[in-house]
GROMACS .gro file of C-alpha atoms in nm:
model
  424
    1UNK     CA    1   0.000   0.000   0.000
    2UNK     CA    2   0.150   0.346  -0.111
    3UNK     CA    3   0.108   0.649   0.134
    4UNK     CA    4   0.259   0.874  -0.080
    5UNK     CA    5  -0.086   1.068  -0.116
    6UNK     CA    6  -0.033   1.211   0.269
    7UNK     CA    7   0.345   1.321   0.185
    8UNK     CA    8   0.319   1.673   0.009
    9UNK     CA    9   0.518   1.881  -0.169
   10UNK     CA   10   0.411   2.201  -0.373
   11UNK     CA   11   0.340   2.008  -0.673
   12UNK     CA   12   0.078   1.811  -0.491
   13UNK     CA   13  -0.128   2.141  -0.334
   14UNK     CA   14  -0.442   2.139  -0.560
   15UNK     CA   15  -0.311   2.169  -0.930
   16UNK     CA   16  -0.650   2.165  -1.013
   17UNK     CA   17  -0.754   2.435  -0.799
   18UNK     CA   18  -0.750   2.781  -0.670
   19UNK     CA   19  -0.850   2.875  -0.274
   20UNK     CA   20  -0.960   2.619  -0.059
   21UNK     CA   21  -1.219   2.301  -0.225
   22UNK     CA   22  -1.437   2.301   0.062
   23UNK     CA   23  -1.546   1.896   0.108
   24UNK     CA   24  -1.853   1.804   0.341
   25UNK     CA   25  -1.892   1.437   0.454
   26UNK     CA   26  -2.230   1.327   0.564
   27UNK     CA   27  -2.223   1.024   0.838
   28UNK     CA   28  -2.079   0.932   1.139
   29UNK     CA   29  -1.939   0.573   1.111
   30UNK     CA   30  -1.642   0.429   0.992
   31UNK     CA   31  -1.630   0.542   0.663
   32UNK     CA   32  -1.707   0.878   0.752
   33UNK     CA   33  -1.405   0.936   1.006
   34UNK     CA   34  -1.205   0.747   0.724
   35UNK     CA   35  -1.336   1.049   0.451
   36UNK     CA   36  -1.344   1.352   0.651
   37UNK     CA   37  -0.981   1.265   0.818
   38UNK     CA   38  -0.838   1.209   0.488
   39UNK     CA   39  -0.919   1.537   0.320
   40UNK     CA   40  -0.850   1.709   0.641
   41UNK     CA   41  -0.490   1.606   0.562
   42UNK     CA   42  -0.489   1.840   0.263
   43UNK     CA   43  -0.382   2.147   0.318
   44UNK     CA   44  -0.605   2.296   0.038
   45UNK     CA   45  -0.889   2.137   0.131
   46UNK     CA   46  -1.191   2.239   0.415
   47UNK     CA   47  -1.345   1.906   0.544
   48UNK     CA   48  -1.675   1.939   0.708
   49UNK     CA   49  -1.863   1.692   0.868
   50UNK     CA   50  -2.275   1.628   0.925
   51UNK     CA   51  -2.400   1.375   1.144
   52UNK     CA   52  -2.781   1.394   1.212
   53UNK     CA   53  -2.758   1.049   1.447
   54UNK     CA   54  -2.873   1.058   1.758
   55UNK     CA   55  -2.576   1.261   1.949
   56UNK     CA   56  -2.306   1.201   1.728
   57UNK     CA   57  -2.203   1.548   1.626
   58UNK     CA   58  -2.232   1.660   1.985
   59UNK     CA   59  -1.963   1.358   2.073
   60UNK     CA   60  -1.754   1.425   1.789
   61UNK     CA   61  -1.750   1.804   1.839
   62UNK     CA   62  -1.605   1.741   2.223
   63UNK     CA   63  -1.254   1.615   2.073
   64UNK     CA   64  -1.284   1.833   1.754
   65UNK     CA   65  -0.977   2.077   1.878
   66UNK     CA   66  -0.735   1.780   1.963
   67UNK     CA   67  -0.841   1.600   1.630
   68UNK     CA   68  -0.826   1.203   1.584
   69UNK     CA   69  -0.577   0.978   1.457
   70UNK     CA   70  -0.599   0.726   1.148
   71UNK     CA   71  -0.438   0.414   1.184
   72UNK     CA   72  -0.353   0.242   0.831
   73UNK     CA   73  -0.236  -0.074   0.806
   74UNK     CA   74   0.017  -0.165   0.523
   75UNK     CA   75   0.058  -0.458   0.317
   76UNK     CA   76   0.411  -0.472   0.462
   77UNK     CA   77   0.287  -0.517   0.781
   78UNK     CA   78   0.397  -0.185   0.918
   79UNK     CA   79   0.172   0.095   1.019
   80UNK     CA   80   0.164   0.469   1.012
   81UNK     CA   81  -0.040   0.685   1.255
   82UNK     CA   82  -0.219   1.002   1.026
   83UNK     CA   83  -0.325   1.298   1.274
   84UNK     CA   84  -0.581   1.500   1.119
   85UNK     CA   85  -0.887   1.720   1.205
   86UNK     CA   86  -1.180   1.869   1.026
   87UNK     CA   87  -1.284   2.239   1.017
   88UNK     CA   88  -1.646   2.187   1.182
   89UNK     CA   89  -1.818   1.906   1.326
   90UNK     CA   90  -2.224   1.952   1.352
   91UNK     CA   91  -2.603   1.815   1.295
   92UNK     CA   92  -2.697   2.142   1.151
   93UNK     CA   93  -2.693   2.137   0.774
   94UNK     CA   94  -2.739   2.507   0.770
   95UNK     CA   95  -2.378   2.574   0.944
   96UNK     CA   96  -2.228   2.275   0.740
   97UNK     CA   97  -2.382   2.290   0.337
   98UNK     CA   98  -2.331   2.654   0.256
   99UNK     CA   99  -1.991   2.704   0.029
  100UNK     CA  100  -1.948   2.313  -0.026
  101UNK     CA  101  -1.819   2.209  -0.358
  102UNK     CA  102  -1.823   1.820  -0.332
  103UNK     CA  103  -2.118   1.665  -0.071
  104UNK     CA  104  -2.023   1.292   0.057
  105UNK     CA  105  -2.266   1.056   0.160
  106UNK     CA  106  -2.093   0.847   0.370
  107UNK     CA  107  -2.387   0.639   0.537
  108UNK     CA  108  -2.627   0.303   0.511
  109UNK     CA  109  -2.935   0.350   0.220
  110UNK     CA  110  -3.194   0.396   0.414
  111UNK     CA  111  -3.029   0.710   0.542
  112UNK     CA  112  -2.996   0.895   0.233
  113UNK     CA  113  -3.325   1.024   0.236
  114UNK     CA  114  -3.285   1.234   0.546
  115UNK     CA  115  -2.939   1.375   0.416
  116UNK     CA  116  -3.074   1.495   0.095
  117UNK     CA  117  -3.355   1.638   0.251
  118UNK     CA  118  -3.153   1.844   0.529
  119UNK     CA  119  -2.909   1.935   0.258
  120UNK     CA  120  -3.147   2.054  -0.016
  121UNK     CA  121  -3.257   2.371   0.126
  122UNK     CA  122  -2.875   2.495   0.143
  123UNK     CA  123  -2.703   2.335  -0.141
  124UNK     CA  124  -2.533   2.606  -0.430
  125UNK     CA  125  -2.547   2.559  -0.797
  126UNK     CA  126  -2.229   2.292  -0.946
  127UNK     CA  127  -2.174   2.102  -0.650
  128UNK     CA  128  -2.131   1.755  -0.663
  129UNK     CA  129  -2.272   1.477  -0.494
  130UNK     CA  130  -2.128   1.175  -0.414
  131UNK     CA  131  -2.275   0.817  -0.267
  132UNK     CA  132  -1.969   0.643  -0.099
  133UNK     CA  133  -2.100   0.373  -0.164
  134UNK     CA  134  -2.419   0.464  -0.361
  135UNK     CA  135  -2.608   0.184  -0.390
  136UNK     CA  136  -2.875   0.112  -0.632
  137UNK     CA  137  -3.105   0.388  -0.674
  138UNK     CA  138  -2.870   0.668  -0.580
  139UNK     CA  139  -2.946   0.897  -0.836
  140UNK     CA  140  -3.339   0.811  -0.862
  141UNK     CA  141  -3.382   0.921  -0.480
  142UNK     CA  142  -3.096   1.250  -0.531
  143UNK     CA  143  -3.308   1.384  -0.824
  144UNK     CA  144  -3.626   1.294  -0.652
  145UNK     CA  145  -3.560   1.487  -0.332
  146UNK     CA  146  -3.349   1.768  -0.445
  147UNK     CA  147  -3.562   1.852  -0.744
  148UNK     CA  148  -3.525   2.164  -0.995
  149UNK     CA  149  -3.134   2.142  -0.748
  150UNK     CA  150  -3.041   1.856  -0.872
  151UNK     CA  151  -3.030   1.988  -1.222
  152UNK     CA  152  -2.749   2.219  -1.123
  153UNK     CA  153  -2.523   1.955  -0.963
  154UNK     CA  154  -2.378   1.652  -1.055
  155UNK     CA  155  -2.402   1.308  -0.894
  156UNK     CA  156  -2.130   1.041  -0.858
  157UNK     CA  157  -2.192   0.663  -0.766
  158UNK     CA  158  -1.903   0.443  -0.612
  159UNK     CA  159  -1.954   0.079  -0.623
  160UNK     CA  160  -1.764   0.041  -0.235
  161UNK     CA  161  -1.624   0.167   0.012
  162UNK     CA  162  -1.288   0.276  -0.070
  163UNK     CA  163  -1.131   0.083   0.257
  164UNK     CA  164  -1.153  -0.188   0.477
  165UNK     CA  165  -1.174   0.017   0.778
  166UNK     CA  166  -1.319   0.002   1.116
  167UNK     CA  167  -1.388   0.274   1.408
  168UNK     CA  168  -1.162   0.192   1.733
  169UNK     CA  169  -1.233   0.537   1.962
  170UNK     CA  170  -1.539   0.749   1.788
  171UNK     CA  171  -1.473   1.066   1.688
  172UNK     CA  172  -1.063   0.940   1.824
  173UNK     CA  173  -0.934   0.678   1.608
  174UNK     CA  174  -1.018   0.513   1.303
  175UNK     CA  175  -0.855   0.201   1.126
  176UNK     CA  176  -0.728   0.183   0.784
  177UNK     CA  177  -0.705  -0.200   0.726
  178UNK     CA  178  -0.657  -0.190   0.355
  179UNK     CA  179  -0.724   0.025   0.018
  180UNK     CA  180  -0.904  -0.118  -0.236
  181UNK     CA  181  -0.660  -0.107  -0.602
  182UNK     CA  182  -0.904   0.109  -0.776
  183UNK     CA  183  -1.296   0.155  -0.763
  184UNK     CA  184  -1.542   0.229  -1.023
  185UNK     CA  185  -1.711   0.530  -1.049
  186UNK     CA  186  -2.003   0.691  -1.277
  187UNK     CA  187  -2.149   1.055  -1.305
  188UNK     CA  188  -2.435   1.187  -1.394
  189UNK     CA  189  -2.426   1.536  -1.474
  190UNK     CA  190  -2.725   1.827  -1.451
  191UNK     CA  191  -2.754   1.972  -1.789
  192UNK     CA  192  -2.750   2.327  -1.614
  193UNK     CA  193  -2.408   2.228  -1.363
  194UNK     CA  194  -2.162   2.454  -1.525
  195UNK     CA  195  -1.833   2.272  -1.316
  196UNK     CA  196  -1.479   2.311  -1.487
  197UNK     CA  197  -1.319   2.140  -1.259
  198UNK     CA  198  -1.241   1.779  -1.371
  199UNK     CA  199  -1.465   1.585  -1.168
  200UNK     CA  200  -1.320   1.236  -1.160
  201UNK     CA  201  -0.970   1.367  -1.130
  202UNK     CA  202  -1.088   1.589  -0.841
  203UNK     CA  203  -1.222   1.309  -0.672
  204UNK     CA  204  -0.904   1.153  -0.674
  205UNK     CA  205  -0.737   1.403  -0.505
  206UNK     CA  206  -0.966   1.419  -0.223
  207UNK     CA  207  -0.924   1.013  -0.144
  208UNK     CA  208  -0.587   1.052  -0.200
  209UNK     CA  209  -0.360   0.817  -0.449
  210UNK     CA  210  -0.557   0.468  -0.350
  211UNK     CA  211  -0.766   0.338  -0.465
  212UNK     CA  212  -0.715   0.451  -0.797
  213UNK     CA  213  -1.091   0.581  -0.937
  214UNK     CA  214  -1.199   0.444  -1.300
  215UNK     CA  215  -1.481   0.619  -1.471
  216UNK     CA  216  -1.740   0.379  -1.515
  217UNK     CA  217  -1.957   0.436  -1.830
  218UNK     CA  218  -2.285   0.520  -1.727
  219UNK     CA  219  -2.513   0.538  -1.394
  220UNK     CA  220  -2.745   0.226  -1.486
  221UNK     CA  221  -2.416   0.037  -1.562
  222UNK     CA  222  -2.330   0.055  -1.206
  223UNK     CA  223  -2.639   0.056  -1.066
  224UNK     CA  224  -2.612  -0.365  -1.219
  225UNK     CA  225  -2.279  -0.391  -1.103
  226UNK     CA  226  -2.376  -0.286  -0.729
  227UNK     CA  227  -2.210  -0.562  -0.472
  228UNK     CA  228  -2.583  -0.581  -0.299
  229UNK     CA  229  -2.647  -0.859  -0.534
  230UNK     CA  230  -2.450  -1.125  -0.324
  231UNK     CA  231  -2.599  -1.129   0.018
  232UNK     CA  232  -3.010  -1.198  -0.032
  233UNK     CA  233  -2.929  -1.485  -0.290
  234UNK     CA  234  -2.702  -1.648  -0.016
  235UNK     CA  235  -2.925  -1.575   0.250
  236UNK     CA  236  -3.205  -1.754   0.093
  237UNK     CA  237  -3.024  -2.013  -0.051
  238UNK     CA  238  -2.901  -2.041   0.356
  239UNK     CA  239  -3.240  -1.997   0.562
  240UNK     CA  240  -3.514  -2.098   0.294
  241UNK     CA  241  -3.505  -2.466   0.390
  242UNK     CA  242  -3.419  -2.362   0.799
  243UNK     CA  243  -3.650  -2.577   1.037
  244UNK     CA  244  -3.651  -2.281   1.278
  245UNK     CA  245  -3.445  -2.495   1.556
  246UNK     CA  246  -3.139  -2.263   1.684
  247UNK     CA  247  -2.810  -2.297   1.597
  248UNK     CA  248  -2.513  -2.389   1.858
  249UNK     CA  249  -2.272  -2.195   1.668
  250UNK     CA  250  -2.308  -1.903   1.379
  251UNK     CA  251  -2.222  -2.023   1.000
  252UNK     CA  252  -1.976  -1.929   0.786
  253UNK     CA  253  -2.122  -1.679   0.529
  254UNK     CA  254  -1.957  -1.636   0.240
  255UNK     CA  255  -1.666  -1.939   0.280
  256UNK     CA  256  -1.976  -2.181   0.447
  257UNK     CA  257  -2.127  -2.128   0.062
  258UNK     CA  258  -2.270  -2.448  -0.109
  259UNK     CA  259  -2.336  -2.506  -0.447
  260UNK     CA  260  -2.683  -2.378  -0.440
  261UNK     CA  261  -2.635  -2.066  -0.278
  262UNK     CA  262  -2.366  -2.037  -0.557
  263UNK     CA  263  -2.596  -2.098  -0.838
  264UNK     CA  264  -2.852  -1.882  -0.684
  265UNK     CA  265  -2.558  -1.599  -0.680
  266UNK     CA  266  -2.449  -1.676  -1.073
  267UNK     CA  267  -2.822  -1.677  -1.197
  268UNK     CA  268  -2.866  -1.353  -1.052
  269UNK     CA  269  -2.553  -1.178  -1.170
  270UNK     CA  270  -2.647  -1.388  -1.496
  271UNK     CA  271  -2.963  -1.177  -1.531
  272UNK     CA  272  -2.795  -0.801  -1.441
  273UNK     CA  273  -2.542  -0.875  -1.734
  274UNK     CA  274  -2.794  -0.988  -1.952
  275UNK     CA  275  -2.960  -0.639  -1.884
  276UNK     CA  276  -2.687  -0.473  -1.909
  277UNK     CA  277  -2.637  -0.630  -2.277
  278UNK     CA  278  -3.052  -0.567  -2.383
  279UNK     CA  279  -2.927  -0.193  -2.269
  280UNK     CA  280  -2.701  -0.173  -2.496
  281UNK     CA  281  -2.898  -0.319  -2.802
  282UNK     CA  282  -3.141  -0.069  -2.714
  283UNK     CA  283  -2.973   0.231  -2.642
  284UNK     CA  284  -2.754   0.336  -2.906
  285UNK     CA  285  -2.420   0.432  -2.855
  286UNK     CA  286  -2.427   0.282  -2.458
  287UNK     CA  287  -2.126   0.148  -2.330
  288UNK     CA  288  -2.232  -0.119  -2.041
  289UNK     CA  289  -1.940  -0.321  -2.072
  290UNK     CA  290  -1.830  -0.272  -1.712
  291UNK     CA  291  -2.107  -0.457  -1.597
  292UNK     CA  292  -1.960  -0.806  -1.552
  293UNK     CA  293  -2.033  -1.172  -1.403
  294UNK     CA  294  -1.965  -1.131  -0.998
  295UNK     CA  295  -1.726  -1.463  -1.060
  296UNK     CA  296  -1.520  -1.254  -1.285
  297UNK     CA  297  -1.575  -0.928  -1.079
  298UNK     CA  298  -1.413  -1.131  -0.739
  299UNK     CA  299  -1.124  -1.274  -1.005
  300UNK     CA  300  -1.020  -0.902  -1.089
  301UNK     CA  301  -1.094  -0.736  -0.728
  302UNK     CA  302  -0.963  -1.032  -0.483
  303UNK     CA  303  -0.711  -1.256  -0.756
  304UNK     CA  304  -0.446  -1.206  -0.474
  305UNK     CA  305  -0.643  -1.376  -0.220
  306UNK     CA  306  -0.857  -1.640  -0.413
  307UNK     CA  307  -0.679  -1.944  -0.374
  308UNK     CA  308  -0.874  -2.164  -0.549
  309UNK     CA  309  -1.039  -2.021  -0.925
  310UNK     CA  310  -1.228  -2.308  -1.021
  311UNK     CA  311  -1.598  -2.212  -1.006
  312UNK     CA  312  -1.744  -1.919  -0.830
  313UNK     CA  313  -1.820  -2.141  -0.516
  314UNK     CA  314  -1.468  -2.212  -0.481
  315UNK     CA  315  -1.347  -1.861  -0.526
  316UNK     CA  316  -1.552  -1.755  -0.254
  317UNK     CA  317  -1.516  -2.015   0.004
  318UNK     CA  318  -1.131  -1.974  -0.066
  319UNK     CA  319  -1.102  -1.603  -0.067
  320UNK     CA  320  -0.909  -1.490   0.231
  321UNK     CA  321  -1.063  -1.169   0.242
  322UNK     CA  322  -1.364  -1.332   0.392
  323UNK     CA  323  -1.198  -1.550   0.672
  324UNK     CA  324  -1.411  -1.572   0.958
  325UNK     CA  325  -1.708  -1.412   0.818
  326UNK     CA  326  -2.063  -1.524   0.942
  327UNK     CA  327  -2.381  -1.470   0.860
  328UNK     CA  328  -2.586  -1.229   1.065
  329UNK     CA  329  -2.749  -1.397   1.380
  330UNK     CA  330  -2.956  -1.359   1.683
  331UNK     CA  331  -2.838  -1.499   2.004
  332UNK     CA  332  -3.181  -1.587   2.195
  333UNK     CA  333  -3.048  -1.749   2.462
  334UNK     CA  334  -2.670  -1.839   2.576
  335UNK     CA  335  -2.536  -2.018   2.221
  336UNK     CA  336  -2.787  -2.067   2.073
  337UNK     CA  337  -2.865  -1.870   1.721
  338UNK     CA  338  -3.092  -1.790   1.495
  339UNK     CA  339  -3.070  -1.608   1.152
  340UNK     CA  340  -3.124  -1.216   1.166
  341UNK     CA  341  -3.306  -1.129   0.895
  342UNK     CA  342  -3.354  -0.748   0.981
  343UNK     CA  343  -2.990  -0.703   0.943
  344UNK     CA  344  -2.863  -0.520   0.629
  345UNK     CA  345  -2.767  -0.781   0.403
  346UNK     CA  346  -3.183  -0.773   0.371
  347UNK     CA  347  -3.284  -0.517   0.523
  348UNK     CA  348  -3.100  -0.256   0.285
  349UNK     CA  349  -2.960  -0.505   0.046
  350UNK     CA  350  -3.326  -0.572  -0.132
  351UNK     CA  351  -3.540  -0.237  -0.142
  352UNK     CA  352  -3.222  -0.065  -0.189
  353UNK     CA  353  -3.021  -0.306  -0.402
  354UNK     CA  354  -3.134  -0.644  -0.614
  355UNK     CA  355  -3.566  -0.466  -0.625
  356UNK     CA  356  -3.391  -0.190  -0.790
  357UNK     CA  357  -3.225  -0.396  -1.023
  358UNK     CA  358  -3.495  -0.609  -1.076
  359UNK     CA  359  -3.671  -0.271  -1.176
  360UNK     CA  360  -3.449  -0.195  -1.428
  361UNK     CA  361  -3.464  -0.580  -1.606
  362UNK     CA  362  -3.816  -0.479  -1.611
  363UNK     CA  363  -3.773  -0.141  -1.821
  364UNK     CA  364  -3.559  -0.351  -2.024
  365UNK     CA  365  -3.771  -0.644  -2.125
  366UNK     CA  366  -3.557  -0.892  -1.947
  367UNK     CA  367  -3.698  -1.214  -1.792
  368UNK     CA  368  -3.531  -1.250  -1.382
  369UNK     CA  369  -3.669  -1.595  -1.250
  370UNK     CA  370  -3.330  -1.608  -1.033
  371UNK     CA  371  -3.412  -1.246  -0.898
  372UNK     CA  372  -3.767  -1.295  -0.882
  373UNK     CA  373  -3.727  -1.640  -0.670
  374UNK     CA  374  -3.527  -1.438  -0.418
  375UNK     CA  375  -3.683  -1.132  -0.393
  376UNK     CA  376  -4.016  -1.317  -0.348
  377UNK     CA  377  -3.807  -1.514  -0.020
  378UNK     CA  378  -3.681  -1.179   0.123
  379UNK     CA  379  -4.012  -0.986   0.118
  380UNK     CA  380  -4.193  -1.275   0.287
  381UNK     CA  381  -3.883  -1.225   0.580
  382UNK     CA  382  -3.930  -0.820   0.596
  383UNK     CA  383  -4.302  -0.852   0.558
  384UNK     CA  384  -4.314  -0.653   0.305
  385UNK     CA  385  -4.493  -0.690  -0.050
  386UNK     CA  386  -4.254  -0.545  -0.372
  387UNK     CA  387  -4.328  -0.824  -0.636
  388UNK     CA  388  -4.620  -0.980  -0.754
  389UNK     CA  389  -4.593  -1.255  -0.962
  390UNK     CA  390  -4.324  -1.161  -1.187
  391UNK     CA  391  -4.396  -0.789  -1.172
  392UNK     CA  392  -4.299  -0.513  -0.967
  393UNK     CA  393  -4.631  -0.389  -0.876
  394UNK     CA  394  -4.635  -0.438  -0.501
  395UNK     CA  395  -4.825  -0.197  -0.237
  396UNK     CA  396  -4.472  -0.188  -0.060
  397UNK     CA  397  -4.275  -0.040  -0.362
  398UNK     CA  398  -4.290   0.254  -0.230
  399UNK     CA  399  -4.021   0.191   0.008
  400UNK     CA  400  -3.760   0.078  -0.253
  401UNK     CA  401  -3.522   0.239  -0.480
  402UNK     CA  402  -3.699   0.066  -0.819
  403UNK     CA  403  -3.693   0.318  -1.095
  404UNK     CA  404  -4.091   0.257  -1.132
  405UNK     CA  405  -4.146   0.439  -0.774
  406UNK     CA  406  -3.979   0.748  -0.928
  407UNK     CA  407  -4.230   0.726  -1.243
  408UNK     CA  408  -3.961   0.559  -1.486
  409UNK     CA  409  -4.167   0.369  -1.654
  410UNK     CA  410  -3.993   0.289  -1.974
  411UNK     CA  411  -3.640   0.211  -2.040
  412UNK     CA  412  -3.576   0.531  -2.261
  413UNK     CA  413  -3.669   0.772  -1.920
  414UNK     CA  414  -3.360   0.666  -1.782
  415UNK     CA  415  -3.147   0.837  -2.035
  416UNK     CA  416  -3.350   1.139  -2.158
  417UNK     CA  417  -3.417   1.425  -1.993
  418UNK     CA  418  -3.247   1.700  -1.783
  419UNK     CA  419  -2.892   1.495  -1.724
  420UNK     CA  420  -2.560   1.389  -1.929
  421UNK     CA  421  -2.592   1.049  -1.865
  422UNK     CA  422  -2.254   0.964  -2.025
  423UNK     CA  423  -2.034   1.314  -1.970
  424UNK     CA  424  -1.679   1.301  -1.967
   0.00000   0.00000   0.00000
């Protein structure tokens, strides 16, 4: 892992830039303290921070003037200590939005709704927004809540987190485990944003040198390429045949995988490519090629730690990355276990992830009996109703990210109207 992006010289201070880029991260977790430390390192750069949980801000604020520490971990086993501080800490978006050029969201799915909504009363004209990760349905919930706003900004998706991080002290000391090699990105630009800064080269320099940011094509491309797809199709192919009887111990999620939870997995990543290919036939002039098979995406992102390539079973269960890993669990009573199904890997991972996707196959013409089979499991488990039959006409759809809530209702509304959905 190279640190060189936190050892300046002149020629590093904001060639891009003149006066201070003034960067606001929204969230309070991991990722968050990870974000807002990072940019605080920059000497040309302002980092704010808004946290609207509970009293986070309040908690943060306390140690603002003696700053926190990063801890990153690097692949040659040694580790560096980063000291850093934001400019402000606080739950009011009025102190925080005003004057910000590039808006982070730095928090779970279901929380992006109450960030764009504090934000859009204070947001200026050509500032970007960015979803760290994104998720599917990013940009259908930004344009929705910021309105005529959104227009005059532009949105970028990430398809992860940039790190493997976790929070030791809040608001003290975060963890840098690892940086990912580089991440995809799209944007999705508001005919009337007039930036001139180069947005994906920008974002760079805010993150710092890793992971190294690739433009990805389009916003629908990685939308289909969201990592959401792999936890419901493991957690039904898991818990769909469960007798209810509690476990003594919790299973191994991703490296306990059998071959139908892999199949499950494949079919579903079978039918977001095969989208992403009707797309293309349909949409002249569409690159989608950066949506690929999730076998192939874990053979580019983890070929280091895969020890076994076979199949996509294999890859998984031998992926070192993942040692340990379990699925989420209840403990009811001293060991004994039983599946959580109100954690994220359903609770966000379907409204906000594969019934999405599943929305867009629609649009598309494209026939999902591996998504439909799950998605039909998972809304049984969150009692909630977003598929009927093979259609995405549920009473509940409301409370997804599918393109049909936003009144997309044919595959050319995603790519006309008041955004460059390809701009450079």
């Amino acid at each position: 892992m190279c640190l060189h992006a936190f050892e300046f010289s002149e020629s590093d201070l904001g060639p891009m830039m003149s006066g201070k880029l003034v960067v606001l991260t929204c969230g309070g977790g991991n990722g968050a303290h990870c974000l807002a430390g990072l940019a605080a390192v920059r000497p040309d750069i302002e980092s704010r921070v808004l946290t609207m949980y509970a009293d986070e801000a309040e908690r943060w604020a306390a140690n603002l003037d003696s700053g926190f520490i990063i801890t990153v971990h690097n692949d040659d086993g040694s580790i560096k200590s980063i000291k850093t501080k934001p400019s402000l800490v606080t739950k009011d978006p009025k102190k925080a939005v005003p004057g910000v050029d590039y808006i982070f969201i730095v928090v779970p799915a279901f929380a992006h709704a109450m960030y764009f909504e504090a934000i859009a009363p204070y947001i200026d004209d050509n500032t970007v927004i960015v979803g760290l990760p994104g998720q599917a349905g990013f940009e259908f919930e930004c344009v929705n809540l910021l309105g005529d706003k959104a227009k005059r900004c532009t949105m970028v998706t990430f398809e992860s987190l940039p790190w493997a991080c976790r929070l030791i002290e809040f608001g003290k000391n975060v963890e840098i485990l690892g940086f990912k090699d580089t991440l995809g990105a799209s944007l999705l630009k508001g005919k009337e944003c007039n930036l001139t800064k180069p947005i994906i080269e920008t974002t760079q320099y805010i993150l710092g040198e890793k992971p190294k940011v690739r433009h990805v094509q389009n916003y629908i491309a990685i939308t289909l390429m969201a990592k959401s797809i792999v936890h419901p199709p493991i957690m039904y192919g898991k818990w769909s045949q469960w007798d209810g009887k509690p476990l003594s111990e919790k299973p191994l999620f991703y490296q306990g995988l059998d071959e139908r939870q892999a199949e499950l997995l494949s079919g579903v990543s079978d039918e977001c490519v095969a989208t992403a290919k009707a797309i293309e036939k349909k949409v002249p002039g569409l690159d989608m090629s950066d949506v690929i098979h999730v076998f192939d995406w874990y053979l580019n992102y983890y070929s280091d730690q895969i020890t076994d390539k076979s199949n996509l079973m294999m890859a998984m269960k031998t992926n070192k990355a993942y040692d340990g890993l379990v699925h989420p669990m209840k403990e009811i009573e001293p060991g004994k276990y039983v599946p959580d199904f109100t954690y994220r890997y359903m609770a966000e991972d379907v409204p906000e992830g594969i019934v999405p996707m599943k929305g867009i196959a629609e649009l598309a013409g494209v026939s999902t009996p591996y998504l439909d089979e799950v998605i039909a499991w998972c809304q049984g488990k969150l009692n909630k109703e977003f598929l009927v039959g093979n259609k995405l006409t549920g009473k509940d759809l409301k409370d997804t990210r599918a393109p049909q809530k936003y009144g997309y209702n044919k595959l050319e509304d995603l790519f006309t109207g008041s955004f460059e959905v390809t701009p450079q």
